[in-house]
PDB file of C-alpha atoms in Angstrom:
ATOM      1  CA  HIS T  78       0.000   0.000   0.000  1.00  0.00           C
ATOM      2  CA  MET T  79       1.069   3.580  -0.586  1.00  0.00           C
ATOM      3  CA  ASN T  80       1.068   5.958   2.344  1.00  0.00           C
ATOM      4  CA  ASN T  81       2.347   8.752   0.145  1.00  0.00           C
ATOM      5  CA  PRO T  82       0.519   8.932  -3.182  1.00  0.00           C
ATOM      6  CA  LYS T  83       2.667  10.036  -6.120  1.00  0.00           C
ATOM      7  CA  TYR T  84       0.880  13.382  -6.400  1.00  0.00           C
ATOM      8  CA  ILE T  85       1.891  14.379  -2.854  1.00  0.00           C
ATOM      9  CA  SER T  86       5.614  14.046  -3.552  1.00  0.00           C
ATOM     10  CA  ALA T  87       5.142  15.763  -6.927  1.00  0.00           C
ATOM     11  CA  ILE T  88       3.411  18.712  -5.235  1.00  0.00           C
ATOM     12  CA  ASP T  89       5.899  18.833  -2.349  1.00  0.00           C
ATOM     13  CA  SER T  90       8.772  19.094  -4.807  1.00  0.00           C
ATOM     14  CA  GLY T  91       6.884  21.502  -7.101  1.00  0.00           C
ATOM     15  CA  ASN T  92       7.186  19.030 -10.000  1.00  0.00           C
ATOM     16  CA  VAL T  93       4.725  20.487 -12.534  1.00  0.00           C
ATOM     17  CA  LYS T  94       5.889  18.055 -15.259  1.00  0.00           C
ATOM     18  CA  GLU T  95       5.060  15.034 -13.088  1.00  0.00           C
ATOM     19  CA  ILE T  96       1.544  16.342 -12.361  1.00  0.00           C
ATOM     20  CA  LYS T  97       0.974  16.979 -16.103  1.00  0.00           C
ATOM     21  CA  LYS T  98       2.318  13.491 -16.916  1.00  0.00           C
ATOM     22  CA  MET T  99      -0.032  11.905 -14.352  1.00  0.00           C
ATOM     23  CA  LEU T 100      -3.014  13.822 -15.761  1.00  0.00           C
ATOM     24  CA  ALA T 101      -2.079  12.811 -19.326  1.00  0.00           C
ATOM     25  CA  SER T 102      -1.945   9.149 -18.277  1.00  0.00           C
ATOM     26  CA  GLY T 103      -5.506   9.293 -16.958  1.00  0.00           C
ATOM     27  CA  TRP T 104      -5.029  10.176 -13.277  1.00  0.00           C
ATOM     28  CA  ASP T 105      -8.249  11.641 -11.858  1.00  0.00           C
ATOM     29  CA  PRO T 106      -7.490  14.079  -9.018  1.00  0.00           C
ATOM     30  CA  GLN T 107     -11.149  13.937  -7.923  1.00  0.00           C
ATOM     31  CA  LYS T 108     -10.793  10.276  -6.953  1.00  0.00           C
ATOM     32  CA  GLU T 109      -8.162  11.045  -4.324  1.00  0.00           C
ATOM     33  CA  ILE T 110      -9.187  11.043  -0.656  1.00  0.00           C
ATOM     34  CA  ARG T 111      -7.271  14.269  -0.085  1.00  0.00           C
ATOM     35  CA  SER T 112      -7.918  16.998  -2.656  1.00  0.00           C
ATOM     36  CA  PRO T 113      -4.746  17.544  -4.740  1.00  0.00           C
ATOM     37  CA  LEU T 114      -5.906  21.119  -5.470  1.00  0.00           C
ATOM     38  CA  ASN T 115      -6.271  21.883  -1.754  1.00  0.00           C
ATOM     39  CA  TYR T 116      -2.911  20.262  -1.039  1.00  0.00           C
ATOM     40  CA  ALA T 117      -1.193  22.337  -3.737  1.00  0.00           C
ATOM     41  CA  CYS T 118      -2.816  25.462  -2.226  1.00  0.00           C
ATOM     42  CA  LEU T 119      -1.688  24.495   1.272  1.00  0.00           C
ATOM     43  CA  ARG T 120       1.861  23.942   0.030  1.00  0.00           C
ATOM     44  CA  ALA T 121       1.742  27.258  -1.925  1.00  0.00           C
ATOM     45  CA  LYS T 122       2.635  25.860  -5.367  1.00  0.00           C
ATOM     46  CA  PRO T 123       1.084  28.350  -7.854  1.00  0.00           C
ATOM     47  CA  GLU T 124       2.240  26.529 -11.025  1.00  0.00           C
ATOM     48  CA  ILE T 125       0.606  23.275  -9.891  1.00  0.00           C
ATOM     49  CA  VAL T 126      -2.537  25.094  -8.706  1.00  0.00           C
ATOM     50  CA  ARG T 127      -2.754  26.609 -12.218  1.00  0.00           C
ATOM     51  CA  VAL T 128      -2.494  23.135 -13.863  1.00  0.00           C
ATOM     52  CA  LEU T 129      -5.127  21.652 -11.537  1.00  0.00           C
ATOM     53  CA  LEU T 130      -7.495  24.606 -12.039  1.00  0.00           C
ATOM     54  CA  ASP T 131      -7.152  24.112 -15.806  1.00  0.00           C
ATOM     55  CA  VAL T 132      -8.468  20.553 -15.340  1.00  0.00           C
ATOM     56  CA  GLY T 133     -11.698  22.220 -14.210  1.00  0.00           C
ATOM     57  CA  LEU T 134     -11.825  20.759 -10.721  1.00  0.00           C
ATOM     58  CA  PRO T 135     -14.866  21.734  -8.685  1.00  0.00           C
ATOM     59  CA  LEU T 136     -14.168  23.459  -5.390  1.00  0.00           C
ATOM     60  CA  GLY T 137     -13.593  20.653  -2.925  1.00  0.00           C
ATOM     61  CA  TYR T 138     -15.814  20.488   0.109  1.00  0.00           C
ATOM     62  CA  PRO T 139     -15.749  20.154   3.031  1.00  0.00           C
ATOM     63  CA  ALA T 140     -12.444  21.989   2.621  1.00  0.00           C
ATOM     64  CA  CYS T 141     -12.083  24.855   0.192  1.00  0.00           C
ATOM     65  CA  PRO T 142      -8.780  25.555  -1.585  1.00  0.00           C
ATOM     66  CA  MET T 143      -8.835  29.151  -0.315  1.00  0.00           C
ATOM     67  CA  HIS T 144      -8.939  27.940   3.302  1.00  0.00           C
ATOM     68  CA  ALA T 145      -6.037  25.598   2.511  1.00  0.00           C
ATOM     69  CA  ALA T 146      -4.098  28.475   0.932  1.00  0.00           C
ATOM     70  CA  CYS T 147      -4.540  30.530   4.112  1.00  0.00           C
ATOM     71  CA  MET T 148      -3.126  27.865   6.432  1.00  0.00           C
ATOM     72  CA  GLY T 149       0.533  28.480   5.776  1.00  0.00           C
ATOM     73  CA  ALA T 150       3.103  31.178   6.298  1.00  0.00           C
ATOM     74  CA  TYR T 151       2.965  34.376   4.252  1.00  0.00           C
ATOM     75  CA  SER T 152       5.009  34.162   1.053  1.00  0.00           C
ATOM     76  CA  LEU T 153       4.963  35.500  -2.471  1.00  0.00           C
ATOM     77  CA  GLU T 154       3.960  32.029  -3.738  1.00  0.00           C
ATOM     78  CA  ARG T 155       1.055  31.889  -1.286  1.00  0.00           C
ATOM     79  CA  LEU T 156      -0.187  35.293  -2.509  1.00  0.00           C
ATOM     80  CA  GLN T 157       0.090  34.040  -6.104  1.00  0.00           C
ATOM     81  CA  VAL T 158      -2.079  31.030  -5.180  1.00  0.00           C
ATOM     82  CA  ILE T 159      -4.649  33.269  -3.444  1.00  0.00           C
ATOM     83  CA  ASP T 160      -4.781  35.629  -6.445  1.00  0.00           C
ATOM     84  CA  LEU T 161      -5.117  32.681  -8.862  1.00  0.00           C
ATOM     85  CA  LEU T 162      -8.066  31.313  -6.880  1.00  0.00           C
ATOM     86  CA  LEU T 163      -9.756  34.728  -6.745  1.00  0.00           C
ATOM     87  CA  GLN T 164      -9.210  35.230 -10.460  1.00  0.00           C
ATOM     88  CA  GLU T 165     -10.408  31.748 -11.485  1.00  0.00           C
ATOM     89  CA  LYS T 166     -13.079  30.934  -8.918  1.00  0.00           C
ATOM     90  CA  GLY T 167     -14.413  34.303  -7.814  1.00  0.00           C
ATOM     91  CA  ASN T 168     -14.676  35.536  -4.249  1.00  0.00           C
ATOM     92  CA  LEU T 169     -13.814  32.571  -2.053  1.00  0.00           C
ATOM     93  CA  LEU T 170     -12.947  34.868   0.847  1.00  0.00           C
ATOM     94  CA  ASP T 171     -16.538  34.821   2.133  1.00  0.00           C
ATOM     95  CA  LEU T 172     -16.767  31.019   2.347  1.00  0.00           C
ATOM     96  CA  TRP T 173     -17.042  29.268   5.721  1.00  0.00           C
ATOM     97  CA  ASN T 174     -15.468  25.858   6.334  1.00  0.00           C
ATOM     98  CA  PRO T 175     -17.033  23.129   8.532  1.00  0.00           C
ATOM     99  CA  ALA T 176     -14.994  24.429  11.493  1.00  0.00           C
ATOM    100  CA  GLU T 177     -16.868  27.731  11.011  1.00  0.00           C
ATOM    101  CA  ARG T 178     -13.892  29.743   9.847  1.00  0.00           C
ATOM    102  CA  THR T 179     -13.422  32.058   6.924  1.00  0.00           C
ATOM    103  CA  PRO T 180     -10.033  32.032   5.167  1.00  0.00           C
ATOM    104  CA  LEU T 181      -9.152  35.200   7.126  1.00  0.00           C
ATOM    105  CA  MET T 182      -9.952  33.405  10.394  1.00  0.00           C
ATOM    106  CA  CYS T 183      -7.589  30.590   9.325  1.00  0.00           C
ATOM    107  CA  ALA T 184      -4.791  33.130   8.789  1.00  0.00           C
ATOM    108  CA  ALA T 185      -5.667  34.847  12.088  1.00  0.00           C
ATOM    109  CA  ALA T 186      -5.537  31.571  14.040  1.00  0.00           C
ATOM    110  CA  GLN T 187      -1.921  31.202  12.897  1.00  0.00           C
ATOM    111  CA  GLY T 188      -1.102  34.731  14.008  1.00  0.00           C
ATOM    112  CA  ASP T 189       0.029  35.769  10.523  1.00  0.00           C
ATOM    113  CA  LEU T 190      -0.515  39.547  10.299  1.00  0.00           C
ATOM    114  CA  ASP T 191       1.051  39.849   6.829  1.00  0.00           C
ATOM    115  CA  LEU T 192      -1.264  37.220   5.388  1.00  0.00           C
ATOM    116  CA  MET T 193      -4.253  38.787   7.162  1.00  0.00           C
ATOM    117  CA  LEU T 194      -3.420  42.207   5.721  1.00  0.00           C
ATOM    118  CA  ALA T 195      -3.063  40.721   2.221  1.00  0.00           C
ATOM    119  CA  LEU T 196      -6.481  39.018   2.538  1.00  0.00           C
ATOM    120  CA  MET T 197      -8.184  42.171   3.859  1.00  0.00           C
ATOM    121  CA  ASN T 198      -6.635  44.188   1.025  1.00  0.00           C
ATOM    122  CA  ARG T 199      -8.285  41.661  -1.334  1.00  0.00           C
ATOM    123  CA  GLY T 200     -11.706  42.129   0.271  1.00  0.00           C
ATOM    124  CA  ALA T 201     -11.848  39.698   3.214  1.00  0.00           C
ATOM    125  CA  SER T 202     -13.999  41.051   6.036  1.00  0.00           C
ATOM    126  CA  HIS T 203     -12.524  41.291   9.523  1.00  0.00           C
ATOM    127  CA  LYS T 204     -16.052  41.794  10.907  1.00  0.00           C
ATOM    128  CA  ASP T 205     -17.257  38.192  10.413  1.00  0.00           C
ATOM    129  CA  VAL T 206     -18.391  36.335  13.542  1.00  0.00           C
ATOM    130  CA  ASN T 207     -19.185  32.597  13.632  1.00  0.00           C
ATOM    131  CA  SER T 208     -22.114  30.926  15.437  1.00  0.00           C
ATOM    132  CA  ASN T 209     -19.929  30.507  18.546  1.00  0.00           C
ATOM    133  CA  GLY T 210     -19.489  34.285  18.625  1.00  0.00           C
ATOM    134  CA  LYS T 211     -15.807  34.088  17.621  1.00  0.00           C
ATOM    135  CA  SER T 212     -14.470  36.924  15.502  1.00  0.00           C
ATOM    136  CA  VAL T 213     -11.300  37.280  13.434  1.00  0.00           C
ATOM    137  CA  ARG T 214      -9.884  39.257  16.371  1.00  0.00           C
ATOM    138  CA  ASP T 215     -10.663  36.352  18.756  1.00  0.00           C
ATOM    139  CA  PHE T 216      -8.847  33.875  16.504  1.00  0.00           C
ATOM    140  CA  PHE T 217      -5.863  36.214  16.264  1.00  0.00           C
ATOM    141  CA  ALA T 218      -5.850  36.682  20.062  1.00  0.00           C
ATOM    142  CA  MET T 219      -4.863  33.003  20.362  1.00  0.00           C
ATOM    143  CA  ALA T 220      -1.509  34.011  18.821  1.00  0.00           C
ATOM    144  CA  GLY T 221      -0.330  35.161  22.223  1.00  0.00           C
ATOM    145  CA  PRO T 222       0.031  38.182  24.493  1.00  0.00           C
ATOM    146  CA  GLY T 223      -0.403  41.540  22.801  1.00  0.00           C
ATOM    147  CA  ALA T 224      -2.137  40.002  19.773  1.00  0.00           C
ATOM    148  CA  LYS T 225      -5.447  41.864  20.280  1.00  0.00           C
ATOM    149  CA  GLU T 226      -3.595  45.189  20.454  1.00  0.00           C
ATOM    150  CA  LYS T 227      -1.652  44.355  17.264  1.00  0.00           C
ATOM    151  CA  PHE T 228      -4.908  43.449  15.526  1.00  0.00           C
ATOM    152  CA  ASP T 229      -6.606  46.686  16.631  1.00  0.00           C
ATOM    153  CA  ALA T 230      -3.592  48.694  15.420  1.00  0.00           C
ATOM    154  CA  LEU T 231      -3.736  46.920  12.038  1.00  0.00           C
ATOM    155  CA  ILE T 232      -7.450  47.701  11.601  1.00  0.00           C
ATOM    156  CA  MET T 233      -6.897  51.321  12.629  1.00  0.00           C
ATOM    157  CA  GLU T 234      -4.006  51.620  10.182  1.00  0.00           C
ATOM    158  CA  MET T 235      -6.163  50.189   7.376  1.00  0.00           C
ATOM    159  CA  GLN T 236      -8.908  52.706   8.073  1.00  0.00           C
ATOM    160  CA  THR T 237      -6.590  55.720   8.168  1.00  0.00           C
ATOM    161  CA  PRO T 238      -6.581  57.548   4.841  1.00  0.00           C
ATOM    162  CA  LYS T 239      -3.176  57.496   3.225  1.00  0.00           C
ATOM    163  CA  ILE T 240      -1.629  60.904   2.594  1.00  0.00           C
ATOM    164  CA  LYS T 241       0.495  61.001  -0.521  1.00  0.00           C
ATOM    165  CA  LYS T 242       3.791  62.673   0.049  1.00  0.00           C
ATOM    166  CA  THR T 243       5.423  64.362  -2.872  1.00  0.00           C
ATOM    167  CA  SER T 244       9.146  63.914  -2.871  1.00  0.00           C
ATOM    168  CA  ARG T 245      11.069  67.141  -3.146  1.00  0.00           C
ATOM    169  CA  LYS T 246      14.670  67.046  -4.123  1.00  0.00           C
ATOM    170  CA  SER T 247      16.732  69.636  -2.329  1.00  0.00           C
ATOM    171  CA  VAL T 248      18.544  71.736  -4.832  1.00  0.00           C
ATOM    172  CA  ARG T 249      21.787  73.362  -3.858  1.00  0.00           C
ATOM    173  CA  LEU T 250      22.739  76.436  -5.792  1.00  0.00           C
TER     174      LEU T 250
END
């Protein structure tokens, strides 16, 4: 038996060719127990996410690829995956998973301010509250002491209008 299906090692190593080869030989990602699309999102592999989206995979439930994408550390690749999903599948930022979390709540639970800011800049709402009364701020508070204050400062900063500064070169005569 295989504990580690071929697609997992291909995704882990970012091997786009292997994924394409598997698809060409008749591999059906939808028959896997664990969604290959979600796994590629979790591992922040934009090239593989692109290939799997081109196959026309439906959004996997109970887990959504956007939630998976928001469960890892902030990186350029992770932002590329998030932008790909938004571009191809529309606004997935409002979706709730079975654990009653939005993608922003997933990022907040990890204490990743950079990822949270990126999601809010793309339209994720920090005002969502689940049926247990937990807000994005509550999830972020689990990140440790001072987290609530950091979150409040982030929200305040986002709501402060940006003043454009014109750069003036000092001219010496």
